[in-house]
mmCIF file of C-alpha atoms and ligand atoms in Angstrom:
data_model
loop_
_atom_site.group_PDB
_atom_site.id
_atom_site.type_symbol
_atom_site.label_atom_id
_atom_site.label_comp_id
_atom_site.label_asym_id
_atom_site.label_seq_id
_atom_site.Cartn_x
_atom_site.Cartn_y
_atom_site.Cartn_z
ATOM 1 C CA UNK W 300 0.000 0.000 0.000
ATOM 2 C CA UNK W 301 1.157 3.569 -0.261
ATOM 3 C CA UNK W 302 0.639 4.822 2.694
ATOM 4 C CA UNK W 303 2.629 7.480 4.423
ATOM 5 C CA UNK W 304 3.013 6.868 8.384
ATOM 6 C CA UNK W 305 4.385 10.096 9.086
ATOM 7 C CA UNK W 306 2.679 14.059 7.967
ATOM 8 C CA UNK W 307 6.006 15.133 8.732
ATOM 9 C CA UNK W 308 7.685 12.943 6.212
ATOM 10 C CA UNK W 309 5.860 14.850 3.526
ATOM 11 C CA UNK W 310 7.140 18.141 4.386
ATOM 12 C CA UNK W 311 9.570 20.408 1.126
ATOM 13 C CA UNK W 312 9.740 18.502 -2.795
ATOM 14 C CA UNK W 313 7.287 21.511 -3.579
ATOM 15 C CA UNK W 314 7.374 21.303 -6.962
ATOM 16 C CA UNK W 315 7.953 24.517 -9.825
ATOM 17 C CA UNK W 316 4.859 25.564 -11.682
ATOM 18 C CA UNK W 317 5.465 27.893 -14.544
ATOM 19 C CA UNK W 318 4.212 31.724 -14.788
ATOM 20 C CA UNK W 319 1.929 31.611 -17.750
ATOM 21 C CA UNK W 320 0.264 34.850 -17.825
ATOM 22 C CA UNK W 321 1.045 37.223 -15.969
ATOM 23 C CA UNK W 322 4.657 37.390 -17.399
ATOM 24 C CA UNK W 323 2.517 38.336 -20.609
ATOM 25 C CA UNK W 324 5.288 40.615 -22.466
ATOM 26 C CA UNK W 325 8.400 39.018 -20.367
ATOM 27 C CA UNK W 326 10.927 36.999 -22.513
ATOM 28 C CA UNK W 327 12.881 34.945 -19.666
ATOM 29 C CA UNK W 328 11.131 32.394 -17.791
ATOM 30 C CA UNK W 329 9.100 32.675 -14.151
ATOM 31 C CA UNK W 330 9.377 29.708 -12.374
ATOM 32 C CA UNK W 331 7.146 29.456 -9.074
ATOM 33 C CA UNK W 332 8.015 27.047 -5.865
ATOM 34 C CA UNK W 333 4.712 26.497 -4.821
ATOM 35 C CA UNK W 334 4.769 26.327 -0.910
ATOM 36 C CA UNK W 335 1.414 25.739 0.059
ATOM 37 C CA UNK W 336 1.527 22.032 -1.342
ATOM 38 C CA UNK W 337 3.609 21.337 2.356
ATOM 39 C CA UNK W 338 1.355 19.659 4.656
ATOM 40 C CA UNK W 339 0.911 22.840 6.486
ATOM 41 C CA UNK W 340 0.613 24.645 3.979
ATOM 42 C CA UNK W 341 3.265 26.851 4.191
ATOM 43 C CA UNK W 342 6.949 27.034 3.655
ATOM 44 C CA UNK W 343 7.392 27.138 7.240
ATOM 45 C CA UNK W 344 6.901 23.798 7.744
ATOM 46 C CA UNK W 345 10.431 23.160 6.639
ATOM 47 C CA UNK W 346 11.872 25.159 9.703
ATOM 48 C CA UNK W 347 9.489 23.972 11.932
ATOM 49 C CA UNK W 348 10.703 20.474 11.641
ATOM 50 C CA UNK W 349 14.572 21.512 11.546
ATOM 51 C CA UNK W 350 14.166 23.723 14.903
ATOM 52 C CA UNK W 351 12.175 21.070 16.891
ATOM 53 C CA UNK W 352 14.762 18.187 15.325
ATOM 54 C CA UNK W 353 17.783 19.992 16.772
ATOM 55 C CA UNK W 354 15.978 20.558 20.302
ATOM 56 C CA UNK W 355 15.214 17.340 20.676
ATOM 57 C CA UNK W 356 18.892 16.548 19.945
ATOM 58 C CA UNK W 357 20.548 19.679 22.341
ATOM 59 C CA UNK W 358 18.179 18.278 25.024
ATOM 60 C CA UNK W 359 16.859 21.749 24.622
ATOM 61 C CA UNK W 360 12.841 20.243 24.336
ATOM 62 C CA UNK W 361 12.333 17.072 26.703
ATOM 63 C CA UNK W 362 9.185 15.237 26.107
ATOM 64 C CA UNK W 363 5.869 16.727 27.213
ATOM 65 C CA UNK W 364 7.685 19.990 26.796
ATOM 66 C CA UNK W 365 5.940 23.621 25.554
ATOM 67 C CA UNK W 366 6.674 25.660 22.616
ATOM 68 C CA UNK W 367 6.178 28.693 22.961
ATOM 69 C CA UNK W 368 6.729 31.225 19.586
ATOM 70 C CA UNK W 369 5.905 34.388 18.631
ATOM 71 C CA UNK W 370 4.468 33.688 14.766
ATOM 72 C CA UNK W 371 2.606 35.193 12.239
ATOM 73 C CA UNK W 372 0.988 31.856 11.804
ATOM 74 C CA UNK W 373 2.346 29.907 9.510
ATOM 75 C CA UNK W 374 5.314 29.101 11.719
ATOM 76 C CA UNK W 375 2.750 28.180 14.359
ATOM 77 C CA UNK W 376 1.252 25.935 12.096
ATOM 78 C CA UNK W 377 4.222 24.001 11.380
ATOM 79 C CA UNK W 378 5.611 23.315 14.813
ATOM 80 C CA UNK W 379 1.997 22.419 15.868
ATOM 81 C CA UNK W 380 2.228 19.606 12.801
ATOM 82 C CA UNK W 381 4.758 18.550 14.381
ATOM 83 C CA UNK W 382 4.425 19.297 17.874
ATOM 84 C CA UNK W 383 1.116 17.550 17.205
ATOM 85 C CA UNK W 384 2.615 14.223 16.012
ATOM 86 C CA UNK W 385 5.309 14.277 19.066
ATOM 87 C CA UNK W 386 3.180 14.927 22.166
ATOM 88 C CA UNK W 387 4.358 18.920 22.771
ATOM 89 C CA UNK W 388 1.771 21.086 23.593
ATOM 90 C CA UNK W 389 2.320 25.129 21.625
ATOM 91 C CA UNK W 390 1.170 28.542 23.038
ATOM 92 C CA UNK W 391 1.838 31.158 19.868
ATOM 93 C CA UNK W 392 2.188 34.756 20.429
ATOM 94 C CA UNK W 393 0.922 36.841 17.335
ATOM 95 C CA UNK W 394 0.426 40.355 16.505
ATOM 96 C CA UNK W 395 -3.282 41.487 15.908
ATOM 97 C CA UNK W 396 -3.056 42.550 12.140
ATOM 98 C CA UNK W 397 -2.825 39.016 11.862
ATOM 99 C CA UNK W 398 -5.772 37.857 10.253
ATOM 100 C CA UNK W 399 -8.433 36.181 12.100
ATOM 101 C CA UNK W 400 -8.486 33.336 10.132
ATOM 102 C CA UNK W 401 -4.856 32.445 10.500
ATOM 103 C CA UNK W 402 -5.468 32.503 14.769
ATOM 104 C CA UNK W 403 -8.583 30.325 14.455
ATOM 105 C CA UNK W 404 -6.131 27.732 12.452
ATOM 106 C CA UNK W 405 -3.803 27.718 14.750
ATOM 107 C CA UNK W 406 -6.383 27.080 17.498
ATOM 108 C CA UNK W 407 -7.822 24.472 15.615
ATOM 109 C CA UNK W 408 -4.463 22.498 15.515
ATOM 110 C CA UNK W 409 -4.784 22.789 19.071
ATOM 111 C CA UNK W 410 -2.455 25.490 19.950
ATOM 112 C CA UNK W 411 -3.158 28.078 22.232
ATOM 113 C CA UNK W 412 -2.663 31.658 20.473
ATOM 114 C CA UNK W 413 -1.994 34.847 22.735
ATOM 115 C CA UNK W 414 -2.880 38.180 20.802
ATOM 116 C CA UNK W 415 -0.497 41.311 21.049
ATOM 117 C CA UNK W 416 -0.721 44.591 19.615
ATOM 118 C CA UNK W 417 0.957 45.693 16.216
ATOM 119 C CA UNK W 418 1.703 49.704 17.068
ATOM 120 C CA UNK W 419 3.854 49.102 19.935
ATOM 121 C CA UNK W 420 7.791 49.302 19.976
ATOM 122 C CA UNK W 421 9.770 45.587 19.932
ATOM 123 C CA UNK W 422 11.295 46.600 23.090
ATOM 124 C CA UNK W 423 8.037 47.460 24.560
ATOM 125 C CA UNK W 424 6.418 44.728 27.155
ATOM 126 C CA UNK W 425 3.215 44.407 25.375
ATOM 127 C CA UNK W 426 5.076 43.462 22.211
ATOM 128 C CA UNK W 427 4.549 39.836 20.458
ATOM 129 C CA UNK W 428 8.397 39.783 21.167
ATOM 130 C CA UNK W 429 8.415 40.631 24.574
ATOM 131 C CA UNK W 430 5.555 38.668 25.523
ATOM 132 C CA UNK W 431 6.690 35.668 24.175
ATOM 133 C CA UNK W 432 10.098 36.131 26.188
ATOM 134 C CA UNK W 433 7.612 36.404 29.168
ATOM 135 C CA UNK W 434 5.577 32.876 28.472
ATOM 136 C CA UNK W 435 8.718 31.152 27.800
ATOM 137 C CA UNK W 436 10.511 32.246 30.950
ATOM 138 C CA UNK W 437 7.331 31.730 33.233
ATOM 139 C CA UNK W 438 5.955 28.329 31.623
ATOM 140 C CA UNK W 439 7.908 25.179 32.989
ATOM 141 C CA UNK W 440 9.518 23.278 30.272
ATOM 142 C CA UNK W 441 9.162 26.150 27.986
ATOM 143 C CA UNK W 442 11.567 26.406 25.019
ATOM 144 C CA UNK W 443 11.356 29.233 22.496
ATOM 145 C CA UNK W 444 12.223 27.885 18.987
ATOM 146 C CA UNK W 445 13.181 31.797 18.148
ATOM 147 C CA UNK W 446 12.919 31.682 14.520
ATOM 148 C CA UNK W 447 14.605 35.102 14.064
ATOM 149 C CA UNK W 448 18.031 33.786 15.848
ATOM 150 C CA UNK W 449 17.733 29.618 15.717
ATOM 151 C CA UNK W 450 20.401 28.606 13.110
ATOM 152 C CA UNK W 451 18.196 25.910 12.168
ATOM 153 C CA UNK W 452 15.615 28.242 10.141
ATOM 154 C CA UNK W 453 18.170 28.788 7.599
ATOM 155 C CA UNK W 454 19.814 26.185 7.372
ATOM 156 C CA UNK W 455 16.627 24.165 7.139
ATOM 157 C CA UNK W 456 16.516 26.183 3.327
ATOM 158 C CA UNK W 457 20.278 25.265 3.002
ATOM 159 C CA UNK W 458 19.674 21.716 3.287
ATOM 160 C CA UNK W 459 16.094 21.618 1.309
ATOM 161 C CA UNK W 460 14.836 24.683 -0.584
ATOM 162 C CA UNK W 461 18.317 25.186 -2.237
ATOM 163 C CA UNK W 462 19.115 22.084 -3.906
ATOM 164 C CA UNK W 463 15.652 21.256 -4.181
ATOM 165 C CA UNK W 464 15.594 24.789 -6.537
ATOM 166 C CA UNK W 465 18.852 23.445 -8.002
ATOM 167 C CA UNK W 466 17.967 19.996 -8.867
ATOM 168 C CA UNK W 467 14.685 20.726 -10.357
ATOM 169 C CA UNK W 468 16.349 23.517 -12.608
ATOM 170 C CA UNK W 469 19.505 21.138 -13.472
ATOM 171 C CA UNK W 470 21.545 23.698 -12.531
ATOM 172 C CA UNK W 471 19.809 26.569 -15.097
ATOM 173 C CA UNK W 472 18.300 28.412 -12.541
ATOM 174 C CA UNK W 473 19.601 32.224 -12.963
ATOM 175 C CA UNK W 474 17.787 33.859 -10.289
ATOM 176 C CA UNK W 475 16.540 33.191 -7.085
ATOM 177 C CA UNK W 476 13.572 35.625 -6.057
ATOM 178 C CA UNK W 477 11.873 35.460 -2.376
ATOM 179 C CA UNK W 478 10.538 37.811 0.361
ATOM 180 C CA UNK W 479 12.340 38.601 3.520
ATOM 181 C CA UNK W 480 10.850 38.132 6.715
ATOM 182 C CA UNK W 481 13.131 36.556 9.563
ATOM 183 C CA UNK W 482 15.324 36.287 6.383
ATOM 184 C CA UNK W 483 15.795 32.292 6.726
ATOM 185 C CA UNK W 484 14.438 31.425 3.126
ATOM 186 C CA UNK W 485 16.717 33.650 1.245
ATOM 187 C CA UNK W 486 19.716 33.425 3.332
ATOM 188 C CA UNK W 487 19.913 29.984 3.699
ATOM 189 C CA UNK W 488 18.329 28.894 -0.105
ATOM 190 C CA UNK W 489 20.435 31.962 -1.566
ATOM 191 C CA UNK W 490 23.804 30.552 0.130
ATOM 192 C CA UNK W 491 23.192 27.421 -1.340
ATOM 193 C CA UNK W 492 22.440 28.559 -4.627
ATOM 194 C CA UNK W 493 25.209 30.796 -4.536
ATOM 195 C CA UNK W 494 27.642 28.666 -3.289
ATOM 196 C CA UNK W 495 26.836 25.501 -5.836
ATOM 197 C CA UNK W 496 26.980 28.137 -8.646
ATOM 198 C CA UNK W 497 30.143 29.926 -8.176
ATOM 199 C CA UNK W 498 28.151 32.670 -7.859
ATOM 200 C CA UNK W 499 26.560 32.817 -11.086
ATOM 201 C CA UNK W 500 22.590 32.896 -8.874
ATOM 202 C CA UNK W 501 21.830 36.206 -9.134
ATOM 203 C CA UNK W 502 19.727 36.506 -5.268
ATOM 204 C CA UNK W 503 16.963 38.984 -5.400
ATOM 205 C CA UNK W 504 14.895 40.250 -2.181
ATOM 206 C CA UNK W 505 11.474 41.708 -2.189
ATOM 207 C CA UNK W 506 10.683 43.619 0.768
ATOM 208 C CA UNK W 507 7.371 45.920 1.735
ATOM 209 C CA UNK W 508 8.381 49.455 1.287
ATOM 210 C CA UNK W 509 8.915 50.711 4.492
ATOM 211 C CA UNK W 510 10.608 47.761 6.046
ATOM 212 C CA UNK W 511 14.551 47.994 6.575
ATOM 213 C CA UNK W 512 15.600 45.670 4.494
ATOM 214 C CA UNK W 513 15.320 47.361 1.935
ATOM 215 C CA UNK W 514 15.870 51.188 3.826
ATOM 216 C CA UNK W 515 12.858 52.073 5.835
ATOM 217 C CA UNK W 516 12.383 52.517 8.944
ATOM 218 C CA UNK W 517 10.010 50.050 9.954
ATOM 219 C CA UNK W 518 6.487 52.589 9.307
ATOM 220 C CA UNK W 519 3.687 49.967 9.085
ATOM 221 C CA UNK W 520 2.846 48.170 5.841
ATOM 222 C CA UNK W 521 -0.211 45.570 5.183
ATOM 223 C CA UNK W 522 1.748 42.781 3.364
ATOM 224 C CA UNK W 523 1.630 39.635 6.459
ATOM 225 C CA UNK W 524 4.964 37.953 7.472
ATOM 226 C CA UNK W 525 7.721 39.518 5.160
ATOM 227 C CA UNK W 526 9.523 43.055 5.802
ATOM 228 C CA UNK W 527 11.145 43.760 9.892
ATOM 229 C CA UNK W 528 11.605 46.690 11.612
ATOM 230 C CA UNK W 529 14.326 44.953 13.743
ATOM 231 C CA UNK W 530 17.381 43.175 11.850
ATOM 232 C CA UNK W 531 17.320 39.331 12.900
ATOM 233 C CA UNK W 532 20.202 37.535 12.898
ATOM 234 C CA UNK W 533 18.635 34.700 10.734
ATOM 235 C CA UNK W 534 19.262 37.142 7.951
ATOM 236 C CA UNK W 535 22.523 37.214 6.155
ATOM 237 C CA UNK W 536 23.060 40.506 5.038
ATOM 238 C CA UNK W 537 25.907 39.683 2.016
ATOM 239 C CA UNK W 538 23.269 36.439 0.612
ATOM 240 C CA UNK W 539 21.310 39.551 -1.431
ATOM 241 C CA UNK W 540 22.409 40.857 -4.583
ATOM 242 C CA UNK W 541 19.640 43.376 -4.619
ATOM 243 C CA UNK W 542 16.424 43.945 -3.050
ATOM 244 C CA UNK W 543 13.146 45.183 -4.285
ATOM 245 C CA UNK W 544 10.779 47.012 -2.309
ATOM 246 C CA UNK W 545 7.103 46.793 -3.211
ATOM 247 C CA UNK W 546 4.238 48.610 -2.120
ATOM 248 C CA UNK W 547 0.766 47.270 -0.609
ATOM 249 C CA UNK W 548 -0.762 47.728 -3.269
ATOM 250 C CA UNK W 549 1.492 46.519 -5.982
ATOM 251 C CA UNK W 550 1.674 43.207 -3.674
ATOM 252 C CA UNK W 551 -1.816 43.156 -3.220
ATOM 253 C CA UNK W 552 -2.885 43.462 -7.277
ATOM 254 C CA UNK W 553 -0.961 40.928 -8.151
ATOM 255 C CA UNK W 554 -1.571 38.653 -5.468
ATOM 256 C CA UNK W 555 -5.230 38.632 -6.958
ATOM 257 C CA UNK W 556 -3.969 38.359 -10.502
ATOM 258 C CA UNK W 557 -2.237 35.202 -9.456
ATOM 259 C CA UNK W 558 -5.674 33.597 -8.252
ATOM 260 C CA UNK W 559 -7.370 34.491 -11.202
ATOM 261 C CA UNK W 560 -5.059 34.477 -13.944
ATOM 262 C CA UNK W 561 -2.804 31.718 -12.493
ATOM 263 C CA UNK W 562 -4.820 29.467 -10.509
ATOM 264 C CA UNK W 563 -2.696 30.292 -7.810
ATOM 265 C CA UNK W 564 -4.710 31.087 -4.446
ATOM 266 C CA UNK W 565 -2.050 32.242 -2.345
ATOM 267 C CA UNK W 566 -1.148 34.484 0.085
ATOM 268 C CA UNK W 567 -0.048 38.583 0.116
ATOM 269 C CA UNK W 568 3.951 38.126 0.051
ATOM 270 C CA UNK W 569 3.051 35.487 -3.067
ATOM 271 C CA UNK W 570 2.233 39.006 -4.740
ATOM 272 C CA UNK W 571 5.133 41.011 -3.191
ATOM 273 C CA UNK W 572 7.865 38.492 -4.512
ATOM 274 C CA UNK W 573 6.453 38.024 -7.995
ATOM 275 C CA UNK W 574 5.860 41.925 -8.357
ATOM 276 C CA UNK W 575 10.097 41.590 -7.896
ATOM 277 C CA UNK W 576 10.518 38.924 -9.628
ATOM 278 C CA UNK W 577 8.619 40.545 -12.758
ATOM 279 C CA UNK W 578 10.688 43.307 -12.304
ATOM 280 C CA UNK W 579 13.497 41.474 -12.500
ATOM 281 C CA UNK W 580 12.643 40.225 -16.002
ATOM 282 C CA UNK W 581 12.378 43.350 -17.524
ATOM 283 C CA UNK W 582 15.755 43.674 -17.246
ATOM 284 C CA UNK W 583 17.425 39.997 -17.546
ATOM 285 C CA UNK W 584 17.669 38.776 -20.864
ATOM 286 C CA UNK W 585 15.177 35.587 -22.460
ATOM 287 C CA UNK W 586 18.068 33.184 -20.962
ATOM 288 C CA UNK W 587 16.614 33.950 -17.460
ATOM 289 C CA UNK W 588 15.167 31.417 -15.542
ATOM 290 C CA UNK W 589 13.981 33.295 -12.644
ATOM 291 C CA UNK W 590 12.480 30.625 -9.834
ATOM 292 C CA UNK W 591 10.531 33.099 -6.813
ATOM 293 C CA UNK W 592 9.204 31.160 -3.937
ATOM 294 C CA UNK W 593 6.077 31.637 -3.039
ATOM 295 C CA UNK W 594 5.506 31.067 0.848
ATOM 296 C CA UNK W 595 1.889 29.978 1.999
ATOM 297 C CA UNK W 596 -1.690 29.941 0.381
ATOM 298 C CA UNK W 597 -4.400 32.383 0.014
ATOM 299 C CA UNK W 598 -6.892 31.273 2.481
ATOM 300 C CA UNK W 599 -6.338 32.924 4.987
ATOM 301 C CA UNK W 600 -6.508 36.067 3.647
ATOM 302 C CA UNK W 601 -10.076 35.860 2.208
ATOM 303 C CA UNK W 602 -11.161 38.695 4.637
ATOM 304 C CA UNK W 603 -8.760 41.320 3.545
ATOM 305 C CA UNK W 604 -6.491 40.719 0.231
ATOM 306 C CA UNK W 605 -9.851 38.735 -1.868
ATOM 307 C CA UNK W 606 -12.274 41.269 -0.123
ATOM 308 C CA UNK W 607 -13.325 43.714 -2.235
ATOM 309 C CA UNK W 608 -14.728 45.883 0.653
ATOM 310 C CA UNK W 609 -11.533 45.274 2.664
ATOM 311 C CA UNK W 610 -9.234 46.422 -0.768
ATOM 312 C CA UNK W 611 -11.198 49.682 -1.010
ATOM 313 C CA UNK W 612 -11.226 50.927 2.518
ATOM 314 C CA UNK W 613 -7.783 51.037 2.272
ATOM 315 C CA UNK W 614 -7.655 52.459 -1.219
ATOM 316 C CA UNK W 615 -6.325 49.503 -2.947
ATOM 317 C CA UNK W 616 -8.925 48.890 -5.347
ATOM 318 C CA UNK W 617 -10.958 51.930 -6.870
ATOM 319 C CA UNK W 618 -14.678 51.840 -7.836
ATOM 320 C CA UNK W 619 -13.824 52.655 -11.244
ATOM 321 C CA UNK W 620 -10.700 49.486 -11.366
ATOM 322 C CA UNK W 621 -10.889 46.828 -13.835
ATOM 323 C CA UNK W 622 -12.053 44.120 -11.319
ATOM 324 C CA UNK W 623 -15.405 45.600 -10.476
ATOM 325 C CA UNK W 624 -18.048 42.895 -11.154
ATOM 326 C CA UNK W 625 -21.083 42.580 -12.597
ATOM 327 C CA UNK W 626 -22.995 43.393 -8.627
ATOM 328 C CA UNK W 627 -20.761 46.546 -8.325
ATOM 329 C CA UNK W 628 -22.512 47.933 -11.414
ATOM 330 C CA UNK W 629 -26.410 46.620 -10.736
HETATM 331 N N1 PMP R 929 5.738 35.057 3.627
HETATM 332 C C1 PMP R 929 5.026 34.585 4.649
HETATM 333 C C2 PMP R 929 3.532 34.509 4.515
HETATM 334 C C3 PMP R 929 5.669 34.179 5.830
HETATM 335 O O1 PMP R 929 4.950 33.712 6.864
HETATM 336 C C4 PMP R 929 7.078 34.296 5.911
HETATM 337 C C5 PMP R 929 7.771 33.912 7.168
HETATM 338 N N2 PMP R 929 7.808 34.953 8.136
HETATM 339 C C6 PMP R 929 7.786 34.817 4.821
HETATM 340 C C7 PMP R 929 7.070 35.159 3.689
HETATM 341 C C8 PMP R 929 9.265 35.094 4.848
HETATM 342 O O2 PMP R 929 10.096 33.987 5.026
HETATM 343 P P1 PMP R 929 11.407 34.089 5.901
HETATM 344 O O3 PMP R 929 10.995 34.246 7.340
HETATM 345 O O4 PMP R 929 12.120 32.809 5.656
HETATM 346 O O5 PMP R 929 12.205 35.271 5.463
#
């Protein structure tokens, strides 16, 4: 029979799907890694499983152990998949422009999810940073994964996202496109890549404007999970060879264009990174083969980014735009 014993065993092989349409007018090639086809649905399983792996080995996690993170969700989800399968029980600290949908998964999986607020410095106590440092000092047998310092988050996309990107390109791939959040994917993927190429990988970041990767200061953006307004040591800051900031808006179009002209339901720094990785392909030549990861699916963002109502209060979609429908005009 095939039969797989483990959920876990199925986490990374994403495969590459090919842009089809909205490169219209590009003459290299846009590759996608499709991350939502990981049992969580997210490219965060791959860390998940690396972190809790090491713990486990370090002695750092014992059994019946707590992990306690402070996650935009789709880390939660992954270290609850596994947590889940290993008898560790999770309490996840998120910030509230978190959509609701993303908490209530998390809750489902059985986790328990502590809310913080967005507008408040790192260093202030009511932050999803500082809280979290609270929980995991108070709870007993607490251990805090950290995904913006644990080695293991890059190197989880040394060992698998890399040569995955590699392998499936036989060695063609020219550019490697993906947003930066605790800057895990592109430092440890982009290291690879570099490294196995001599080079020749051209690494791209996309970044929300305003975040200081790419030379803000931080100032709020919409786009969920990508963009800092600390600098975490999981990001390497020589991996990048350039890096692309992209506005709300910009991210938010085209993550809708990748639904509907794509077949691609996925989530808002989907958009972002293929905004960058468009732009990148104006100005390579038809040899490109560009290959942008996209991170998690669009589900849980059906309340804001698919919302027409949502897309308009903020200004992101005008009553007069191309995508009003039929019931806008009646
Ligand atoms: N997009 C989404 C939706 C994410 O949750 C994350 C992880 N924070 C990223 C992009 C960025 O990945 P990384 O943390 O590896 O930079």
């Amino acid at each position: 029979m095939q039969v797989h014993d483990s959920l876990v065993s199925l986490i990374g092989d994403t495969p590459l799907v090919r842009l089809r349409n909205v490169t219209e007018g590009l003459s290299g090639q846009v590759i996608a890694k499709v991350e939502y086809l990981n049992p969580g649905g997210s490219v965060k399983d791959r860390i998940a499983v690396k972190m809790i792996d090491a713990a486990e080995t370090s002695g750092a996690l014992r059994p019946g152990g707590v992990i306690v993170e402070p996650t935009s969700g789709n880390t939660g989800v992954g270290l609850a998949l596994v947590a889940q399968e290993r008898g560790y029980r999770c309490v996840f600290v998120v910030p509230d422009k978190v959509a609701s949908d993303k908490v209530n998964v998390l809750r489902a999986y059985g986790a328990e999810v502590v809310v913080c607020p967005t507008a408040v410095a790192p260093d202030h106590p009511d932050s999803y940073y500082s809280v979290s440092d609270r929980l995991a000092a108070e709870i007993p047998g607490a251990w805090k994964p950290d995904q913006y310092a644990n080695p293991g988050n890059p190197a989880s996309h040394y060992e698998s996202t890399g040569p995955e990107i590699w392998a499936q390109t036989d060695g063609r791939v020219t550019h490697f496109v993906a947003g930066i959040g605790t800057g895990g994917t592109i430092s440890g993927a982009g290291r690879y890549l570099k490294e196995i190429s001599d080079g020749r990988v051209q690494v791209v970041g996309a970044d929300p404007e305003g975040s200081v990767y790419s030379g803000g200061s931080g100032r709020p953006y919409l786009v969920e999970g990508v963009g800092e307004d600390i600098w975490p040591d999981t990001y390497d800051r020589k991996v990048c060879d350039e890096i692309i900031a992209v506005s709300d808006k910009d991210s938010f179009a085209m993550t809708r264009r990748l639904a509907r002209e794509e077949g691609l339901l996925v989530g808002g720094s989907c958009g972002m990174a293929v905004v960058a990785a468009l732009r990148v392909a104006e100005k390579a030549g038809p040899d490109a083969v560009i290959v942008v990861l996209l991170p998690d699916g669009g589900r849980g963002y059906l309340s804001k980014i698919f919302n027409d109502d949502w897309m308009r209060d903020y200004g992101f979609l005008s009553a007069t735009s191309d995508e009003a429908t039929v019931g806008d005009v009646l």
